Structures are given as structure tokens and as C-alpha cells.
CSV table of C-alpha atoms in Angstrom, one decimal:
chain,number,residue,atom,x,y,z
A,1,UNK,CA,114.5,38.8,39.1
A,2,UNK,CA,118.2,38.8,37.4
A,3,UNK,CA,119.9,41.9,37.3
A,4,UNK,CA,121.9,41.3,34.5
A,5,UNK,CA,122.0,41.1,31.1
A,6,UNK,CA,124.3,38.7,28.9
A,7,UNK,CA,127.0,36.3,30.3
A,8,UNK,CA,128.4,38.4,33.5
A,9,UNK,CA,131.1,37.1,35.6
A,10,UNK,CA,128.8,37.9,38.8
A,11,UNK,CA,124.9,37.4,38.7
A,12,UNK,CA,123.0,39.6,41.1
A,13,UNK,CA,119.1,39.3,42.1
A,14,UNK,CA,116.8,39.5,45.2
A,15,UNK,CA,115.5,36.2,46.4
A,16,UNK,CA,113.9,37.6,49.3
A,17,UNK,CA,113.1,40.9,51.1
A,18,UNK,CA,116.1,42.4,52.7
A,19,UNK,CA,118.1,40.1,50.6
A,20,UNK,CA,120.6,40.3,48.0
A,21,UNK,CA,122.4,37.5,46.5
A,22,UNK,CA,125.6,37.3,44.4
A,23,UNK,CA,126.9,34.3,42.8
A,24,UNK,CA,130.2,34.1,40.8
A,25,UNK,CA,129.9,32.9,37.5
A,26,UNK,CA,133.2,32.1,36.1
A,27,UNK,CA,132.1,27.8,35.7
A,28,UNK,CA,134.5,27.3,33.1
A,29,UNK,CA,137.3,28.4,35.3
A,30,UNK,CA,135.8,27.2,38.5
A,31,UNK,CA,134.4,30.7,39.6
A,32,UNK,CA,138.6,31.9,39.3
A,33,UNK,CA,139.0,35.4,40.2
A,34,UNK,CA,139.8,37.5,37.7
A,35,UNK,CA,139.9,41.6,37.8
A,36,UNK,CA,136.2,41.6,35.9
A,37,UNK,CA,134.9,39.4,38.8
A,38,UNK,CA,137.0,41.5,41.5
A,39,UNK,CA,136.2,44.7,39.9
A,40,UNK,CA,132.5,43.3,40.0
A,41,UNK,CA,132.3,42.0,43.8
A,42,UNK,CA,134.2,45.5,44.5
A,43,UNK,CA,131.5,47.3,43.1
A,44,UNK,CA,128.8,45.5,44.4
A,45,UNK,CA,130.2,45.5,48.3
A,46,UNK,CA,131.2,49.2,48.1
A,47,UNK,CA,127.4,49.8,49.0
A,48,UNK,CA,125.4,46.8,49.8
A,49,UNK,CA,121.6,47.6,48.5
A,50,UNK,CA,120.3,45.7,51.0
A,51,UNK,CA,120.8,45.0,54.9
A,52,UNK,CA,122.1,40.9,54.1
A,53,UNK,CA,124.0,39.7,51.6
A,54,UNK,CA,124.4,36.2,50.2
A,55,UNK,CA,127.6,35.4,48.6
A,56,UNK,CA,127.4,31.8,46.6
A,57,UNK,CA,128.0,30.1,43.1
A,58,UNK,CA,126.2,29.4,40.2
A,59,UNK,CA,127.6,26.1,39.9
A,60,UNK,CA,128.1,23.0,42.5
A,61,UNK,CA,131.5,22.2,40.9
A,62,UNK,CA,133.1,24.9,42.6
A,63,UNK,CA,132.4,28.0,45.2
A,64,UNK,CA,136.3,29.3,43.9
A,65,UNK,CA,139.4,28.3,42.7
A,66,UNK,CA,141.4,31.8,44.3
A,67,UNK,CA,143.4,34.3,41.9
A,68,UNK,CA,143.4,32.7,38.4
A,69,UNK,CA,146.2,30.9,37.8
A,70,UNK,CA,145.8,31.4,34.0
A,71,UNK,CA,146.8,35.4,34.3
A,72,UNK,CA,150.1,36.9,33.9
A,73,UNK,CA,152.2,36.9,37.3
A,74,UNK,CA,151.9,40.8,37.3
A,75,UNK,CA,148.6,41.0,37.1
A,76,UNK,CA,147.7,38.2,39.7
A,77,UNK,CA,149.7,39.6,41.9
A,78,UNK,CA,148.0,42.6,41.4
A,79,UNK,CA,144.3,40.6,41.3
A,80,UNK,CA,146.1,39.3,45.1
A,81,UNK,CA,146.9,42.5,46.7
A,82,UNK,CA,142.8,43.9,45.3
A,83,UNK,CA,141.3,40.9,47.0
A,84,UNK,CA,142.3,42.7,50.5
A,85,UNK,CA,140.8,45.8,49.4
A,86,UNK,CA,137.4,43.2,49.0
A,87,UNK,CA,137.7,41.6,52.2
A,88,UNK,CA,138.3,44.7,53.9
A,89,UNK,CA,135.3,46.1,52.3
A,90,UNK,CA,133.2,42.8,53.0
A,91,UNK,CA,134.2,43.2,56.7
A,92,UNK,CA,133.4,46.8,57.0
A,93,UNK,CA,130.0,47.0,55.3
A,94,UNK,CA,127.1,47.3,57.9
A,95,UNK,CA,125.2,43.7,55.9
A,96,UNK,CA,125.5,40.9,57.1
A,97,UNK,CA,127.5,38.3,54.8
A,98,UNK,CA,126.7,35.1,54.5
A,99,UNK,CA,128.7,32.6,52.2
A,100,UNK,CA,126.9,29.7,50.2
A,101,UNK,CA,130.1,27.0,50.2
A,102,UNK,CA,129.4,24.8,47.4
A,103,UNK,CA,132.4,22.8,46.6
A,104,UNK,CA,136.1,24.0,46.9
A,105,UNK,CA,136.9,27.5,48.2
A,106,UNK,CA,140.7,27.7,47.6
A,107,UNK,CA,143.2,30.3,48.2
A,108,UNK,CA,140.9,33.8,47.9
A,109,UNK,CA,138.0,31.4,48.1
A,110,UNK,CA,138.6,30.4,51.3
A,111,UNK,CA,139.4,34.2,51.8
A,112,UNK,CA,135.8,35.2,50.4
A,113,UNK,CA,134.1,32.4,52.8
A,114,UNK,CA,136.7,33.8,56.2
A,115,UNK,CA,135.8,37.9,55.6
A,116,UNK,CA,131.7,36.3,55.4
A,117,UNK,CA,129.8,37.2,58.6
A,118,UNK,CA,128.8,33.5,58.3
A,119,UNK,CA,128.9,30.6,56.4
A,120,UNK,CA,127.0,27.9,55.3
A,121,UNK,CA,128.3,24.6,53.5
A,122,UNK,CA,127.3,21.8,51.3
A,123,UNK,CA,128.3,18.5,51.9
A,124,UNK,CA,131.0,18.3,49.5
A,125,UNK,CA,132.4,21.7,50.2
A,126,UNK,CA,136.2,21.9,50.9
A,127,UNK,CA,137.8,24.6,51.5
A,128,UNK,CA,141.8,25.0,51.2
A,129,UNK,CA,144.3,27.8,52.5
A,130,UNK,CA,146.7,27.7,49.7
A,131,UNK,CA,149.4,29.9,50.9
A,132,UNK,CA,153.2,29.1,51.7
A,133,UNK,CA,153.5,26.8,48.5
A,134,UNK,CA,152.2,30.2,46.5
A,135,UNK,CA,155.3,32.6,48.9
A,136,UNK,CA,151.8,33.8,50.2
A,137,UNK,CA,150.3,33.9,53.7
A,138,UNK,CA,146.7,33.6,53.3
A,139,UNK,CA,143.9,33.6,55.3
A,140,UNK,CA,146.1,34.1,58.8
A,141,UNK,CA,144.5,37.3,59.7
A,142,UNK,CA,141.1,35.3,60.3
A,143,UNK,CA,141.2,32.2,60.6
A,144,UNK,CA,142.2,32.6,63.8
A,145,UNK,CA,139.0,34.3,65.4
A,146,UNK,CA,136.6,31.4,63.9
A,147,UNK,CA,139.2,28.4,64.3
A,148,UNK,CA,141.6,29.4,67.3
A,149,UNK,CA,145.6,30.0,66.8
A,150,UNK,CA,146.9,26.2,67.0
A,151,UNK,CA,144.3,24.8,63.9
A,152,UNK,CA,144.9,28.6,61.6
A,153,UNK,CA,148.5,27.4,62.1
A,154,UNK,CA,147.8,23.8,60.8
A,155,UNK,CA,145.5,24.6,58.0
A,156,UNK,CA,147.5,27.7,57.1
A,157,UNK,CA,151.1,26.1,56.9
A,158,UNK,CA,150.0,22.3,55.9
A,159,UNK,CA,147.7,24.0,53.3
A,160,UNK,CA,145.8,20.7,53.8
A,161,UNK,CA,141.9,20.7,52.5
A,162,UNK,CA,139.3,20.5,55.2
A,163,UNK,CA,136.0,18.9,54.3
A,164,UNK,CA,132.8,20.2,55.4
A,165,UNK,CA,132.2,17.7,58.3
A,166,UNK,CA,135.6,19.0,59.9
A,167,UNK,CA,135.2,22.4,58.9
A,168,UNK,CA,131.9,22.7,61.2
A,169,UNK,CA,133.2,20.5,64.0
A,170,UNK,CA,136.2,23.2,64.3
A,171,UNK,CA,134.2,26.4,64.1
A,172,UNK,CA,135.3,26.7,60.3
A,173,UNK,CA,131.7,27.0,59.3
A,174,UNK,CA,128.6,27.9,61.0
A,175,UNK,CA,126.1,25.2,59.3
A,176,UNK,CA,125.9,22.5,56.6
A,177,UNK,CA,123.2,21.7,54.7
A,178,UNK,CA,122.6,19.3,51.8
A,179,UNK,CA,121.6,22.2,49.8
A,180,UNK,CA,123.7,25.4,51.0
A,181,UNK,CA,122.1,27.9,48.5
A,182,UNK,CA,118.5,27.2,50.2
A,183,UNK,CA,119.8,27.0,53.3
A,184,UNK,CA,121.7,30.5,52.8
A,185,UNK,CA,118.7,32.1,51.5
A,186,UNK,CA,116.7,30.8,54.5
A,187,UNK,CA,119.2,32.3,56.7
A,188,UNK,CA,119.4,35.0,55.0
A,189,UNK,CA,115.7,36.2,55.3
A,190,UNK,CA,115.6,35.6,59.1
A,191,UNK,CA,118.7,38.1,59.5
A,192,UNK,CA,116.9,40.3,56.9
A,193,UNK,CA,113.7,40.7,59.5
A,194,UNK,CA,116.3,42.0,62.4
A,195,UNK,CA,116.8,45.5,63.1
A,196,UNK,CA,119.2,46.6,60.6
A,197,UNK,CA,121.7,49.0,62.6
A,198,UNK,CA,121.2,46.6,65.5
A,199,UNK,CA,122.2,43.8,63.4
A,200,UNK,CA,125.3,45.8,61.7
A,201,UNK,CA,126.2,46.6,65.6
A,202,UNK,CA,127.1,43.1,66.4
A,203,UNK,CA,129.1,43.1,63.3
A,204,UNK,CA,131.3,46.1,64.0
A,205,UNK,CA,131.8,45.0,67.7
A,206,UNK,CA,132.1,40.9,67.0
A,207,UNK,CA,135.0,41.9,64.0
A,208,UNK,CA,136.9,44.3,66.6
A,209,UNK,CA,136.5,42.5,69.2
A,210,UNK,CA,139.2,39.8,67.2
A,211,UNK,CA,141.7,42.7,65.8
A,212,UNK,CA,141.2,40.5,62.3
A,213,UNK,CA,141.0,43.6,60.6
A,214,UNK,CA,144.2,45.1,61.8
A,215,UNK,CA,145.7,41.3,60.8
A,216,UNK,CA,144.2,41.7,57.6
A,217,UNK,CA,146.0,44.8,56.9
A,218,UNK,CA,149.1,43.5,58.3
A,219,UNK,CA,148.9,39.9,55.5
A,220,UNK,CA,147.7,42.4,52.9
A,221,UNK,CA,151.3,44.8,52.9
A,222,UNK,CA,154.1,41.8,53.9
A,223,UNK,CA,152.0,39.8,50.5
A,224,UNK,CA,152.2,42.7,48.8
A,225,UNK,CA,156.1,43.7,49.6
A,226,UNK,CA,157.4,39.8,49.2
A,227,UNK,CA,155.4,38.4,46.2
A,228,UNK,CA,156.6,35.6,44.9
A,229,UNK,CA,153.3,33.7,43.4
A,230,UNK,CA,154.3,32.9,40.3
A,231,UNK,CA,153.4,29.5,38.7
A,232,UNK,CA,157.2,28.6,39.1
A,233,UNK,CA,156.8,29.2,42.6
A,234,UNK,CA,153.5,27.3,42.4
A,235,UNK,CA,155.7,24.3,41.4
A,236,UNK,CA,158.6,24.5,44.3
């Protein structure tokens, strides 16, 4: 059942035991992150109700656009610097993460779909690291671990787009399906059967065992202390 009530910029319900799913609903914007989205996905990774989490869309058009280009340069660089506080929290939490890529996953979308446990892509997902052309690194601190150091540099300097056939012949995601949402779900339920702490055992010791988290920290301050993302920088 829905847990929400009126138009919500993230929809929550339970499609299966053990299993939570949360879909951004931002369509006309192309699921762009906003603070009423981040302040959302915030809230609902600061204590996962259950022990796997999906993270997806409600629309095919897009899994997420990044930051929204369409607020103030203060605030977005604001919106950026929260984002780590998000994947930091998606990292940490003992569920297991899976992301539903349906369509692009730019910028913080590609960030959302990197901090996932694992990920699971339609055919037309493509997914974009957005970064130096913004004054931004983004998406060094993991890319690396799923991708290996040569291709993060490629994808993260060229900021070229990477369709979903590449993305799983180069580790980038785990799985494509022609529907990602199902497949997700399906994945989801089998993780949802494991032994909880067992499972969120692996997760501690396979996201240490890449020091992401201490790169994550390290993109989130140097962002933070050399912003320059504004849309004239967009443009350079």
C-alpha cells in the first residue's frame, strides 16, 4: 500500500516482505533533487524500516537529473554538499540498497545509483558523471571500487554517458533487465529472506574493504571548499 497522501516528491510502500521501496517523484523535473526530495530520502535512510531497500523512479523518463539546475547557486550548492550527508547515510545503513536505473542517472543520480549496495538497469538507462564541467568532482570516491581506477578516471573527467550494455560489461551495474523495477523487487525479496545482520555484515566489510567512505568524505569537503557550480560555470 502507498504511504503517502497527496502529490509527494518521494512515494514510499512495501512491495514485498522485508522490503521497502522508494521512488522519486519529481517527473516534471526529471526526478531533480531538490531539498524536499533530499530532506525526504534523508529522512527515510536515517532508519531504514526494513532490512532491503529499493531505490527507483516513478517514471521511465528519467531515474535523476542530479541537483536541480533550476535553484539558486546558494542553495544547490547547499542541496550538493547534503547529497554526501545521503550517500554517507545510504552506505552506512545496515539494508541492503538496491537502485532501479530507469533512464538517465546524472550528476547525484549517478551518485544515488554508486552509494546503492547494487544496482539494477533498464535498457535505456544511462548514467552520466557530470562533474569537472560543473567545478565539481563527482562520483570519484566510488566509482572506483565497482569500475577500477583507469575507467572512474574516464567516465569521471570525459563526463561521457555510459549506456546500460557498457555499464554492465564494466562492472558499473550489477544486472539489466527489460523491466528494472520488477527485476529490483525480485531481487529485493531474495535478499529480504537472508539473515539480516549477516547480510548487513557483508555490507560493512565489502564498503571498508574499498576505503570509499573515507573518499567520500574526502570529495564531500574539497566540493564543498571550491564550489563553483553555477549555471555560468555550467556553460564554460
Amino acid at each position: 500500500m502507498e504511504e503517502t497522501t497527496g502529490r509527494q516528491p518521494l512515494r514510499r510502500d512495501r512491495p514485498a516482505p522485508g522490503v521497502v521501496r522508494l521512488r522519486l517523484d519529481r517527473p516534471d523535473r526529471r526526478n531533480a533533487l531538490d531539498r524536499p526530495l533530499l530532506e525526504a530520502l534523508l529522512d527515510a535512510f536515517a532508519a531504514p524500516e526494513e532490512p532491503v531497500v529499493v531505490l527507483g523512479s516513478t517514471s521511465p523518463r528519467a531515474f535523476c537529473a542530479g541537483a536541480d539546475l533550476g535553484l539558486p547557486d546558494a542553495e544547490r550548492a547547499e542541496v550538493s554538499d547534503l547529497l554526501y550527508e545521503l550517500y554517507g547515510r545510504m552506505t552506512s545503513a545496515d539494508a541492503i540498497v538496491v537502485a532501479a536505473i530507469d533512464g538517465p542517472a546524472v550528476g547525484g543520480g549517478a551518485h544515488l545509483a554508486i552509494a546503492a549496495d547494487l544496482r539494477v538497469a533498464s535498457p535505456g538507462a544511462r548514467i552520466r558523471l557530470a562533474g569537472p564541467g560543473h567545478g565539481l568532482a563527482v562520483g570519484a570516491w566510488g566509482l572506483p571500487s565497482l569500475v577500477g581506477r583507469g575507467r572512474a578516471m574516464d567516465l569521471c573527467l570525459t563526463m561521457r554517458p555510459v549506456d546500460a550494455a557498457e555499464a554492465h560489461a564494466i562492472g558499473l551495474v550489477d544486472r539489466v533487465a527489460d523491466d528494472a523495477a520488477a527485476a529490483a523487487i525480485e531481487l529485493a525479496t531474495g535478499l529480504a529472506a537472508l539473515d539480516p545482520a549477516a547480510a548487513a555484515r557483508v555490507k560493512r566489510v565489502a564498503w571498508a574493504s574499498s576505503r570509499a567512505l573515507e573518499a567520500l568524505e574526502t570529495e564531500r569537503a574539497e566540493n564543498r571548499a571550491s564550489w563553483t557550480g553555477s549555471m555560468e560555470a555550467a556553460r564554460g
